[in-house]
Coordinates of C-alpha atoms in Angstrom, one line a residue:
M1 CA 0.0 0.0 0.0
D2 CA 1.4 3.4 -1.0
H3 CA 1.5 5.5 2.2
T4 CA 1.8 8.8 0.1
A5 CA -1.8 8.1 -1.1
P6 CA -4.8 9.1 0.9
L7 CA -4.9 6.8 3.9
I8 CA -7.0 6.5 7.1
D9 CA -4.8 6.3 10.1
F10 CA -4.4 7.0 13.8
P11 CA -3.5 10.5 15.0
A12 CA 0.2 11.3 15.2
D13 CA 1.8 12.2 18.5
E14 CA 4.6 14.9 18.9
S15 CA 7.2 12.5 17.5
G16 CA 5.0 11.6 14.5
R17 CA 4.3 8.1 15.8
R18 CA 0.8 6.8 15.1
S19 CA -0.3 4.4 17.9
S20 CA -3.4 2.2 18.1
T21 CA -2.6 1.9 21.9
A22 CA -2.6 5.6 22.5
F23 CA -5.7 6.0 20.4
G24 CA -7.7 3.3 22.2
R25 CA -6.7 4.7 25.6
A26 CA -7.7 8.2 24.7
V27 CA -11.0 7.2 23.2
V28 CA -12.1 5.2 26.2
A29 CA -11.1 8.1 28.5
D30 CA -13.0 10.5 26.4
A31 CA -16.1 8.3 26.5
L32 CA -15.9 8.1 30.3
R33 CA -15.0 11.7 31.1
Q34 CA -18.3 13.4 31.2
V35 CA -20.0 10.8 33.3
D36 CA -17.1 9.6 35.5
P37 CA -14.0 11.8 35.5
A38 CA -12.2 9.4 37.9
A39 CA -12.7 6.4 35.6
A40 CA -11.5 8.5 32.7
A41 CA -8.4 9.4 34.6
A42 CA -7.7 5.8 35.4
A43 CA -7.9 4.9 31.7
E44 CA -5.5 7.7 30.9
R45 CA -3.0 6.5 33.5
E46 CA -3.1 2.8 32.3
S47 CA 0.5 2.0 31.5
D48 CA 0.0 -1.5 30.2
W49 CA -3.0 -1.0 27.8
R50 CA -2.5 -4.4 26.1
R51 CA -3.0 -6.3 29.4
G52 CA -5.0 -3.7 31.4
Y53 CA -7.7 -2.7 28.9
P54 CA -10.4 -5.2 30.1
R55 CA -11.1 -3.3 33.3
H56 CA -11.6 0.0 31.5
F57 CA -13.9 -1.5 28.9
K58 CA -15.9 -3.0 31.8
A59 CA -16.0 0.5 33.4
L60 CA -17.7 1.8 30.2
V61 CA -20.6 -0.4 31.1
E62 CA -20.5 -0.1 34.8
T63 CA -20.3 3.7 34.7
G64 CA -23.3 3.9 32.4
L65 CA -25.4 1.8 34.8
A66 CA -24.2 3.6 38.0
A67 CA -25.0 7.0 36.6
G68 CA -28.5 5.8 35.5
G69 CA -30.9 7.2 33.0
A70 CA -29.3 8.4 29.8
A71 CA -25.7 7.9 30.9
G72 CA -25.2 5.0 28.5
Y73 CA -26.2 7.2 25.6
Q74 CA -23.9 9.9 26.8
I75 CA -21.0 7.5 26.9
A76 CA -21.7 6.3 23.4
E77 CA -22.0 9.8 22.0
A78 CA -18.7 10.9 23.6
G79 CA -16.9 7.8 22.4
L80 CA -18.0 8.2 18.8
A81 CA -17.2 11.9 18.9
S82 CA -13.7 11.1 20.1
V83 CA -13.2 8.5 17.4
Q84 CA -14.3 10.8 14.6
A85 CA -12.3 13.7 15.9
R86 CA -9.1 11.7 16.3
I87 CA -8.9 9.4 13.3
R88 CA -7.0 11.1 10.4
Y89 CA -7.4 11.0 6.7
R90 CA -3.8 11.5 5.5
R91 CA -3.0 13.2 2.2
D92 CA 0.1 14.8 0.8
D93 CA -1.4 18.2 1.6
G94 CA -2.1 17.4 5.3
D95 CA -4.3 15.4 7.7
F96 CA -8.1 15.7 7.7
T97 CA -11.1 14.3 9.5
L98 CA -13.1 11.5 8.0
A99 CA -16.1 13.9 7.6
Q100 CA -13.8 16.3 5.6
A101 CA -12.6 13.4 3.5
L102 CA -16.1 12.3 2.7
M103 CA -17.1 15.8 1.6
A104 CA -14.1 16.1 -0.8
A105 CA -14.2 15.0 -4.4
P106 CA -12.9 11.4 -4.7
E107 CA -9.6 10.7 -6.2
R108 CA -11.2 8.4 -8.7
S109 CA -14.7 7.1 -9.6
L110 CA -15.8 3.5 -9.3
E111 CA -17.6 1.4 -11.9
T112 CA -20.1 -1.4 -11.2
V113 CA -19.9 -5.1 -11.8
E114 CA -23.1 -7.2 -11.3
V115 CA -23.7 -10.8 -10.6
K116 CA -27.2 -12.3 -10.9
G117 CA -28.3 -15.4 -9.0
T118 CA -29.5 -18.6 -10.7
A119 CA -31.8 -20.0 -8.1
R120 CA -35.4 -19.4 -7.2
P121 CA -36.0 -17.1 -4.1
E122 CA -36.6 -18.8 -0.8
T123 CA -40.1 -18.1 0.4
E124 CA -40.0 -19.7 3.9
V125 CA -37.7 -19.6 6.9
V126 CA -35.2 -22.5 6.7
L127 CA -32.3 -22.8 9.2
P128 CA -29.4 -25.1 8.5
Y129 CA -28.3 -26.9 11.7
K130 CA -26.1 -29.9 12.2
G131 CA -26.7 -31.3 8.7
E132 CA -30.5 -30.7 8.7
L133 CA -32.7 -27.9 7.3
L134 CA -35.1 -26.8 10.1
R135 CA -38.4 -25.4 9.2
G136 CA -41.9 -25.2 10.7
D137 CA -42.3 -27.3 13.9
A138 CA -38.7 -28.5 13.8
L139 CA -37.4 -25.0 13.8
R140 CA -39.8 -24.0 16.7
R141 CA -38.6 -27.0 18.7
Q142 CA -34.9 -26.1 18.2
L143 CA -35.6 -22.5 19.2
D144 CA -37.3 -23.7 22.4
A145 CA -34.4 -26.0 23.1
W146 CA -32.0 -23.2 22.8
V147 CA -34.0 -21.1 25.2
T148 CA -34.2 -23.9 27.7
A149 CA -30.5 -24.5 27.4
G150 CA -29.8 -20.8 27.9
V151 CA -28.2 -20.4 24.5
I152 CA -30.5 -17.7 23.2
E153 CA -32.7 -15.2 25.0
E154 CA -36.4 -15.8 24.7
S155 CA -36.9 -12.5 22.8
G156 CA -34.6 -13.9 20.1
A157 CA -36.6 -17.1 19.7
E158 CA -39.8 -15.1 19.6
A159 CA -38.4 -12.8 16.9
V160 CA -37.3 -15.7 14.7
G161 CA -40.7 -17.2 15.2
E162 CA -42.4 -14.0 14.1
V163 CA -40.4 -14.0 10.9
A164 CA -41.2 -17.6 10.2
A165 CA -44.9 -16.8 10.7
S166 CA -44.6 -13.8 8.2
P167 CA -42.6 -15.2 5.3
D168 CA -43.5 -12.2 3.2
W169 CA -41.0 -10.3 5.3
L170 CA -38.2 -12.1 3.5
D171 CA -39.0 -10.2 0.3
L172 CA -36.5 -7.4 0.7
S173 CA -37.2 -5.8 -2.7
D174 CA -37.9 -2.5 -0.9
Q175 CA -34.4 -2.6 0.8
V176 CA -30.8 -2.6 -0.4
L177 CA -28.2 -4.2 1.8
V178 CA -24.9 -2.5 1.8
A179 CA -22.6 -5.2 3.1
A180 CA -19.3 -3.8 4.3
G181 CA -17.2 -7.0 4.6
A182 CA -19.3 -8.9 2.1
G183 CA -17.0 -11.9 2.2
T184 CA -17.1 -12.5 5.9
E185 CA -18.7 -15.8 7.1
M186 CA -21.0 -14.2 9.7
G187 CA -22.6 -11.6 7.4
P188 CA -26.1 -12.0 5.9
V189 CA -25.1 -11.7 2.2
A190 CA -25.9 -15.3 1.3
S191 CA -29.3 -15.2 3.1
V192 CA -30.4 -11.9 1.6
L193 CA -29.4 -13.1 -1.9
G194 CA -31.1 -16.4 -1.2
W195 CA -34.3 -14.5 -0.5
G196 CA -33.9 -12.6 -3.8
G197 CA -32.6 -9.3 -2.4
T198 CA -30.1 -6.8 -3.7
V199 CA -26.7 -6.5 -2.1
L200 CA -24.1 -3.7 -2.7
A201 CA -20.9 -5.7 -1.8
L202 CA -18.0 -3.9 -0.2
D203 CA -14.8 -5.8 0.4
L204 CA -11.1 -5.7 -0.6
P205 CA -10.2 -6.1 -4.3
R206 CA -8.6 -9.5 -3.7
E207 CA -9.1 -12.4 -6.1
R208 CA -9.9 -15.0 -3.4
V209 CA -12.4 -12.6 -1.7
W210 CA -14.1 -11.9 -4.9
E211 CA -14.3 -15.6 -5.9
R212 CA -16.0 -16.4 -2.7
V213 CA -18.5 -13.5 -3.0
E214 CA -19.2 -14.2 -6.7
K215 CA -19.9 -17.9 -5.9
I216 CA -22.4 -16.9 -3.2
A217 CA -24.1 -14.5 -5.5
T218 CA -24.4 -17.0 -8.4
A219 CA -25.9 -19.6 -6.0
G220 CA -28.5 -17.1 -4.8
A221 CA -31.6 -15.6 -6.3
G222 CA -30.9 -11.9 -6.1
R223 CA -28.5 -9.3 -7.5
L224 CA -25.1 -8.5 -6.2
L225 CA -23.3 -5.3 -7.3
A226 CA -19.8 -4.4 -6.4
P227 CA -17.5 -1.4 -7.1
V228 CA -14.6 -2.0 -9.4
S229 CA -11.7 0.2 -10.6
G230 CA -9.1 -2.4 -11.7
E231 CA -9.0 -6.1 -12.7
T232 CA -10.7 -7.4 -9.5
P233 CA -13.9 -6.0 -8.1
G234 CA -13.8 -4.4 -4.6
A235 CA -12.6 -1.3 -2.9
D236 CA -10.3 -0.6 0.1
L237 CA -12.3 1.5 2.6
L238 CA -9.0 2.8 4.1
N239 CA -8.1 4.3 0.8
D240 CA -11.2 4.8 -1.2
L241 CA -13.8 6.0 1.3
S242 CA -15.1 9.0 -0.5
A243 CA -15.2 7.1 -3.8
V244 CA -17.3 4.3 -2.1
A245 CA -19.7 6.9 -0.6
Q246 CA -20.2 8.5 -4.0
W247 CA -20.8 5.0 -5.6
L248 CA -23.3 4.0 -2.9
L249 CA -25.3 7.2 -3.3
G250 CA -25.7 6.5 -7.0
F251 CA -28.2 3.7 -6.2
E252 CA -31.9 4.1 -5.6
G253 CA -33.8 2.5 -2.7
R254 CA -33.7 2.4 1.1
L255 CA -30.1 1.5 2.2
I256 CA -29.2 -0.8 5.1
L257 CA -25.5 -0.3 5.9
G258 CA -24.3 -3.5 7.5
N259 CA -20.9 -3.4 9.2
Y260 CA -19.4 -6.9 9.0
V261 CA -15.8 -6.0 8.3
Y262 CA -13.0 -7.6 10.2
A263 CA -9.2 -7.1 10.1
P264 CA -6.4 -8.1 12.4
G265 CA -4.6 -5.7 14.7
G266 CA -4.9 -2.0 14.4
A267 CA -6.6 -2.1 11.0
Y268 CA -9.9 -3.2 12.8
P269 CA -10.6 0.0 14.7
L270 CA -9.6 2.0 11.6
L271 CA -12.1 0.1 9.6
A272 CA -14.7 0.5 12.3
A273 CA -14.2 4.2 12.2
A274 CA -14.3 4.4 8.5
V275 CA -17.6 2.5 8.2
D276 CA -19.0 4.6 11.0
A277 CA -18.2 7.8 9.2
L278 CA -19.6 6.3 6.0
G279 CA -22.9 5.6 7.8
T280 CA -23.1 9.1 9.1
H281 CA -22.5 10.5 5.6
L282 CA -25.1 8.2 4.1
R283 CA -27.8 9.2 6.6
Q284 CA -27.1 12.9 6.0
H285 CA -28.0 12.3 2.3
R286 CA -30.6 9.6 2.8
H287 CA -32.4 10.1 6.1
D288 CA -34.1 6.7 6.0
T289 CA -30.8 4.8 5.9
A290 CA -30.6 2.0 8.5
V291 CA -27.5 0.6 10.1
A292 CA -26.8 -3.0 11.2
F293 CA -24.2 -4.7 13.4
L294 CA -23.3 -8.0 14.9
A295 CA -21.9 -7.7 18.4
T296 CA -19.4 -10.2 19.7
P297 CA -20.5 -12.3 22.7
T298 CA -17.0 -12.0 24.2
D299 CA -17.5 -8.5 25.6
V300 CA -19.1 -6.9 28.7
Y301 CA -22.8 -6.5 28.8
A302 CA -25.5 -5.5 31.3
V303 CA -28.0 -8.4 31.3
P304 CA -31.5 -9.0 32.6
E305 CA -32.3 -10.5 36.0
A306 CA -33.6 -13.7 34.4
A307 CA -30.1 -14.5 33.1
V308 CA -28.5 -13.7 36.4
T309 CA -30.9 -15.9 38.3
D310 CA -30.4 -18.8 35.9
S311 CA -26.6 -18.5 36.1
R312 CA -26.6 -18.3 39.9
N313 CA -28.9 -21.4 40.1
R314 CA -26.4 -23.3 37.9
Y315 CA -23.5 -22.2 40.1
A316 CA -25.4 -23.3 43.3
T317 CA -26.0 -26.8 41.8
R318 CA -22.5 -27.2 40.2
P319 CA -21.0 -30.7 40.5
A320 CA -18.5 -31.5 43.3
R321 CA -15.6 -31.8 40.9
S322 CA -16.1 -28.2 39.9
K323 CA -15.9 -27.1 43.5
A324 CA -12.7 -29.1 43.9
G325 CA -11.3 -27.6 40.8
A326 CA -11.9 -24.1 42.1
L327 CA -10.1 -25.0 45.4
L328 CA -7.2 -26.5 43.6
T329 CA -6.6 -23.3 41.7
G330 CA -6.8 -21.1 44.7
G331 CA -10.1 -19.7 43.6
R332 CA -8.6 -18.3 40.3
M333 CA -10.7 -20.7 38.2
L334 CA -14.4 -21.4 38.0
R335 CA -15.5 -18.2 39.6
P336 CA -19.3 -17.4 39.6
N337 CA -20.6 -15.5 36.6
Y338 CA -22.6 -13.2 38.9
P339 CA -21.5 -12.9 42.5
Y340 CA -24.6 -10.9 43.4
P341 CA -28.3 -11.2 42.4
G342 CA -30.3 -8.3 40.8
E343 CA -30.9 -6.4 37.6
P344 CA -29.0 -5.7 35.6
G345 CA -26.1 -8.0 36.1
I346 CA -22.7 -7.4 34.6
N347 CA -21.6 -10.2 32.3
D348 CA -17.9 -9.9 31.7
S349 CA -17.0 -12.3 28.9
L350 CA -14.1 -10.3 27.5
V351 CA -11.3 -12.6 26.2
P352 CA -8.0 -10.8 26.6
Q353 CA -6.4 -12.9 23.8
Q354 CA -8.6 -11.0 21.3
G355 CA -6.8 -7.8 22.2
P356 CA -7.7 -4.1 22.8
N357 CA -8.0 -3.3 19.1
Y358 CA -10.7 -5.9 18.6
A359 CA -12.5 -4.8 21.7
L360 CA -12.5 -1.1 20.6
A361 CA -13.7 -1.9 17.1
K362 CA -16.6 -3.8 18.5
R363 CA -17.4 -1.1 21.0
I364 CA -17.5 1.5 18.2
H365 CA -20.2 -0.7 16.6
R366 CA -22.2 -0.9 19.8
W367 CA -21.9 2.9 20.4
R368 CA -23.2 3.6 16.9
A369 CA -26.1 1.2 17.3
T370 CA -27.0 2.9 20.7
V371 CA -26.9 6.4 19.3
A372 CA -28.6 5.6 16.0
R373 CA -31.6 3.8 17.5
R374 CA -32.9 7.2 18.8
D375 CA -33.6 8.5 15.3
S376 CA -33.3 5.6 12.8
T377 CA -33.8 1.9 12.3
V378 CA -31.1 -0.3 13.7
G379 CA -30.3 -4.0 13.3
F380 CA -28.2 -5.0 16.3
T381 CA -27.8 -8.5 17.7
V382 CA -25.3 -10.2 20.1
A383 CA -24.1 -13.0 17.8
P384 CA -23.2 -16.5 19.1
P385 CA -19.6 -17.7 19.5
T386 CA -18.9 -19.3 16.0
N387 CA -16.3 -21.4 14.4
T388 CA -15.2 -18.8 11.9
R389 CA -11.9 -18.9 10.1
S390 CA -10.6 -15.9 12.2
V391 CA -11.3 -17.9 15.4
V392 CA -10.0 -21.2 14.5
S393 CA -6.8 -19.6 13.2
N394 CA -6.0 -18.8 16.8
R395 CA -4.9 -22.1 18.3
W396 CA -5.8 -21.2 21.9
L397 CA -9.3 -19.9 20.9
A398 CA -9.9 -22.9 18.7
A399 CA -9.0 -25.2 21.6
A400 CA -11.2 -23.3 24.1
Y401 CA -14.1 -23.4 21.6
A402 CA -13.6 -27.1 21.1
G403 CA -14.0 -27.7 24.8
A404 CA -16.6 -25.1 25.5
H405 CA -19.5 -27.6 25.5
L406 CA -18.2 -28.9 28.8
F407 CA -19.3 -25.7 30.4
D408 CA -22.7 -25.5 28.6
V409 CA -21.6 -23.1 25.9
E410 CA -22.8 -23.9 22.3
I411 CA -20.4 -22.9 19.6
F412 CA -22.2 -22.4 16.3
E413 CA -21.2 -23.3 12.8
P414 CA -21.0 -20.3 10.4
E415 CA -23.9 -21.3 8.2
T416 CA -26.3 -21.6 11.2
A417 CA -25.1 -18.4 12.9
S418 CA -25.2 -16.2 9.7
K419 CA -28.7 -17.4 8.8
L420 CA -30.0 -16.9 12.3
M421 CA -28.5 -13.4 12.4
A422 CA -30.0 -12.6 9.0
L423 CA -33.4 -13.6 10.3
L424 CA -33.1 -11.3 13.3
L425 CA -32.0 -8.5 11.0
V426 CA -35.2 -9.0 9.0
H427 CA -37.3 -8.8 12.2
Q428 CA -35.6 -5.6 13.3
I429 CA -36.1 -4.0 9.9
R430 CA -39.7 -5.1 9.6
K431 CA -40.6 -4.4 13.2
P432 CA -38.3 -1.6 14.4
R433 CA -38.1 -0.7 18.1
S434 CA -37.7 2.7 19.5
A435 CA -34.8 3.3 21.9
A436 CA -35.2 2.0 25.4
P437 CA -34.8 4.3 28.5
A438 CA -31.5 2.6 29.2
A439 CA -29.1 1.6 26.4
W440 CA -28.3 -1.8 27.9
Q441 CA -31.9 -2.9 27.4
D442 CA -31.6 -2.5 23.6
E443 CA -28.4 -4.6 23.6
A444 CA -30.0 -7.4 25.5
F445 CA -32.9 -7.9 23.0
A446 CA -32.7 -11.1 21.1
A447 CA -29.1 -11.8 22.3
T448 CA -27.8 -15.1 20.9
H449 CA -24.8 -15.4 23.2
G450 CA -24.4 -19.2 23.0
G451 CA -24.9 -19.5 26.7
L452 CA -22.2 -17.0 27.9
W453 CA -24.8 -15.0 29.8
R454 CA -26.3 -17.9 31.7
I455 CA -23.4 -20.4 32.4
A456 CA -22.4 -20.9 36.0
Y457 CA -18.9 -19.5 35.6
Q458 CA -17.3 -16.3 34.6
L459 CA -15.9 -17.0 31.1
R460 CA -12.3 -16.1 31.6
T461 CA -12.1 -18.5 34.6
A462 CA -13.6 -21.4 32.6
L463 CA -12.0 -21.1 29.1
P464 CA -8.5 -22.1 30.1
L465 CA -10.0 -25.4 31.5
A466 CA -12.1 -25.9 28.4
A467 CA -8.9 -25.4 26.3
V468 CA -7.2 -28.4 27.9
P469 CA -9.4 -31.1 26.4
G470 CA -10.1 -28.8 23.5
L471 CA -6.4 -29.0 22.4
V472 CA -7.0 -32.7 21.8
L473 CA -10.5 -32.3 20.3
S474 CA -9.4 -29.4 18.0
R475 CA -6.7 -31.6 16.4

């Protein structure tokens, strides 16, 4: 990548160094400052951000709850404002904000390539699961089983049931999905195309990515359109943001901007900021634009009392071998998920191995969903832990996932998770909800956390034990 070309990057310090660590620390402090100055100062003083970031991300949730009322919305607004003020769009003639970059004329224009599907549109809700195609009563039984097992919140099962009972909702001809990260396994592209919908696909101009996207489009029943400026379709959002914005605004119809991008390391929060700025730009020009996100289950959430009670009951009836295991580790392992009863409880399922850049990118998504729900339609769901390529490429996480069933956590396969999330997106588009009095209540709706909210143990104190047999199983 030519670094003399326009490039989205972190702000430079006095020495000219651009650090994702300094950026993350500053954004978290800015988000906390208005509601809890002491918590903001603690984040700023954190000398080991790589290891110490989890407690400050937990403080973002705890502070919002302690302050009550609209504090969660204030934190989200402040965090987003910090991100957009700090991220720079670098050019030869200086550094600019993303908003300024989007208002400028693009360096080049993008053409369009189209792929039409060859199948008939699906007209009923069908969910692939463990080699079967669940529909009708079989689907309902599985949803009930997930609720009973604590894998999905009841509101999620009810939402999928509503979509199944209203199959006409699957006709998305009145919507256009803008899929940022079209080639990702968890995104809804395959489902929307299977229903005969239209997708504007954004992903990197890489041959293997385009081959995957083109294959999905050909197998579907809808239309996929992608930007192109060279031999391979696609666009780099970190270089071509204004060109992508201009390209998108050239299409008619109500847009749903789905943020499904993923990148390793510091590129992830940069992409999160870029897509966030793109969404703001689109809504300024198209006020009916919706936004959609998939939240990671490995984060910190405020959860309803029913989840707390279920978890505490499981902990109270845990087997004797678990009690012995906790004693043998000096109380470091198998700690209770919720030491205290009440609503809301704090579920801390952050996995430090995923790192502060991952946590920040996902928090940017959550903040935008929180703020946008007050004046537009939002698709937001806590997605289940899933065996995606990005997860299984990490040997420790792959092992922990392989052994997670020993602690009543269900790890989903990508085809099941992506279809389930697509159905929940349809429900939220067809039956939009207004913002709740407290931001955490919006996040808890239809959460498909795989059991993390209701298991007996705090995740970080169980995963290492799950990884032991998982190292064998994952092989």
